[in-house]
């Protein structure tokens, strides 16, 4: 007969032997196996105190970056929402008023910016789509919550603190390959934009 | 005289009650811990240091759960079921001799609530009444799954009680024809523990005890993973808690009975030498306490074996369970009885 796998086993329906019928040898064998596990190393990872090692490029909870001056980089272009396969991102755009230049880098900014962490699949496409290098995924985890509503993260939870020393470090995910990728012409929106501004 | 007698008995009742509940509560924690250790996990360790308050948290949780009494059920019987199960579980502790008698103010005080001369029969009787707790609970729920679960439970318990009875007869014959637990234990002080005379009997008794207490691999009454919860499907809140808790008390009591019947209860090898070496007078409180702690060590070892078995073996199928009970355990216990009778006859302990 044709064998599809080398792991096949012929099942036999033979009568049980006496030692199998009285169960005891098998019971004792089983008990010796379980007791041998008593002092093994525990597999448990006690989560809040201990964390499972994660890859340096782990894609976790998002951050909305600020620029060097502390202004929000996001311009509410909506490309991230468009790219998002899980449709987790919603935003409401607003126009920057004079005198708010220190808060928002571009003339248009996101008044409301929400990510539903229950919908998000942490694919990172929003990060790829963003022309302003405003949104990044970080190696932080999304906390557990009691209510579903609390998983809709608004700007209060997404935008990084303005203080320089409290900024969220995203350099871990910016590996050499990623940085190389960002040099591809056509993806360098920022540079082109800045160049145009300089040309004027 | 009478007043002191009553006071001693009341104190004993309270202490036995508290210890039964305490051991049962901490068995639930230890069961989870032990299961975790066998499965390379840590187990509950958040409530207090090392999870020491986990039983309190569990109990508190059960009290705060919504209490559901089905509309169509017979409310009186629905409440009676778990109460009966719990009461019978607690009643079994009455005849167990926890330690040697001691002399206090010239009076002999027994660490046993009552030494009735048919102690073992009383135990069997109370355990049988416990089946009613399950039957009534399953029937009163007015739910076919509960009823089937109750039938499963009671047929299992009744089947295994028969072999248990036969084994106890054999034990009584070889232990000198007394039905009083106290005397059985005392006799093992002078001679060897009964396990030496009844090795097969002990093995079979242990299997029966597993089945009687509804412990894995005989936890067919519950079968939470494949046959709907069993007789307590409709129960919630503390009434469910009573059922589950009573099972742990049963486990404690059957461990106590097994160590009393087969392992000499509060006696241990070279007991008199040890007491003499410690310079303790016969009849002092210290001897009773040492005996009682030895007894508890035996009980705890048994409880651990119960758990060890539970977390090793898968559940029997119901027909396998019945086969084992009627086709193997029953004939084997009969055989054990016959062998015992023949041996005792030739030793001259019984004559016709
Ligand atoms: S990580 Fe993916 S799923 Fe999550 S918000 Fe960004 S694009 Fe959407
Ligand atoms: S995060 Fe980036 S892609 Fe999304 S709206 Fe802001 S600028 Fe556009």
Short mmCIF file of N, CA, C and O and ligand atoms in Angstrom, two decimals, chain A residues 64 74-80 91 113 130-132 134-135, ligand 2:
data_model
loop_
_atom_site.label_atom_id
_atom_site.label_comp_id
_atom_site.label_asym_id
_atom_site.label_seq_id
_atom_site.Cartn_x
_atom_site.Cartn_y
_atom_site.Cartn_z
N UNK A 64 2.36 58.08 19.03
CA UNK A 64 2.36 59.19 18.07
C UNK A 64 3.52 60.11 18.45
O UNK A 64 3.54 60.65 19.56
N UNK A 74 1.93 64.28 13.40
CA UNK A 74 0.81 63.79 12.59
C UNK A 74 0.09 64.95 11.92
O UNK A 74 -0.20 65.96 12.55
N UNK A 75 -0.22 64.77 10.65
CA UNK A 75 -0.93 65.82 9.93
C UNK A 75 -2.34 65.40 9.53
O UNK A 75 -2.98 66.03 8.70
N UNK A 76 -2.81 64.30 10.12
CA UNK A 76 -4.17 63.83 9.88
C UNK A 76 -4.45 63.62 8.41
O UNK A 76 -5.51 63.96 7.91
N UNK A 77 -3.46 63.05 7.71
CA UNK A 77 -3.66 62.78 6.30
C UNK A 77 -4.57 61.58 6.09
O UNK A 77 -5.17 61.41 5.04
N UNK A 78 -4.65 60.71 7.11
CA UNK A 78 -5.56 59.58 7.02
C UNK A 78 -4.99 58.38 6.29
O UNK A 78 -5.69 57.40 6.07
N UNK A 79 -3.72 58.45 5.89
CA UNK A 79 -3.14 57.32 5.16
C UNK A 79 -3.05 56.08 6.04
O UNK A 79 -3.21 54.96 5.57
N UNK A 80 -2.79 56.30 7.33
CA UNK A 80 -2.70 55.14 8.21
C UNK A 80 -4.04 54.45 8.33
O UNK A 80 -4.13 53.22 8.26
N UNK A 91 -10.00 59.24 12.88
CA UNK A 91 -9.45 60.54 13.29
C UNK A 91 -10.35 61.66 12.80
O UNK A 91 -11.15 61.48 11.88
N UNK A 113 -7.72 61.39 17.54
CA UNK A 113 -7.04 60.29 16.87
C UNK A 113 -7.21 59.07 17.76
O UNK A 113 -6.75 59.05 18.90
N UNK A 130 2.69 55.92 7.03
CA UNK A 130 2.74 57.30 7.50
C UNK A 130 3.83 58.09 6.76
O UNK A 130 5.00 57.73 6.79
N UNK A 131 3.47 59.20 6.10
CA UNK A 131 4.45 60.00 5.40
C UNK A 131 5.21 60.94 6.34
O UNK A 131 6.22 61.50 5.96
N UNK A 132 4.71 61.11 7.54
CA UNK A 132 5.30 62.08 8.45
C UNK A 132 6.12 61.43 9.55
O UNK A 132 6.51 62.12 10.49
N UNK A 134 5.06 59.78 11.90
CA UNK A 134 4.36 60.19 13.12
C UNK A 134 3.96 58.99 13.97
O UNK A 134 4.01 59.06 15.20
N UNK A 135 3.57 57.92 13.33
CA UNK A 135 3.09 56.79 14.13
C UNK A 135 4.08 55.64 14.06
O UNK A 135 4.64 55.35 12.99
S1 LIG C 2 -0.27 59.11 11.69
FE1 LIG C 2 0.79 59.48 9.77
S2 LIG C 2 -0.47 58.48 8.22
FE2 LIG C 2 -1.71 58.65 10.06
S3 LIG C 2 -2.83 60.53 9.76
FE3 LIG C 2 -1.03 61.05 10.94
S4 LIG C 2 0.43 61.64 9.41
FE4 LIG C 2 -1.15 60.59 8.31
#
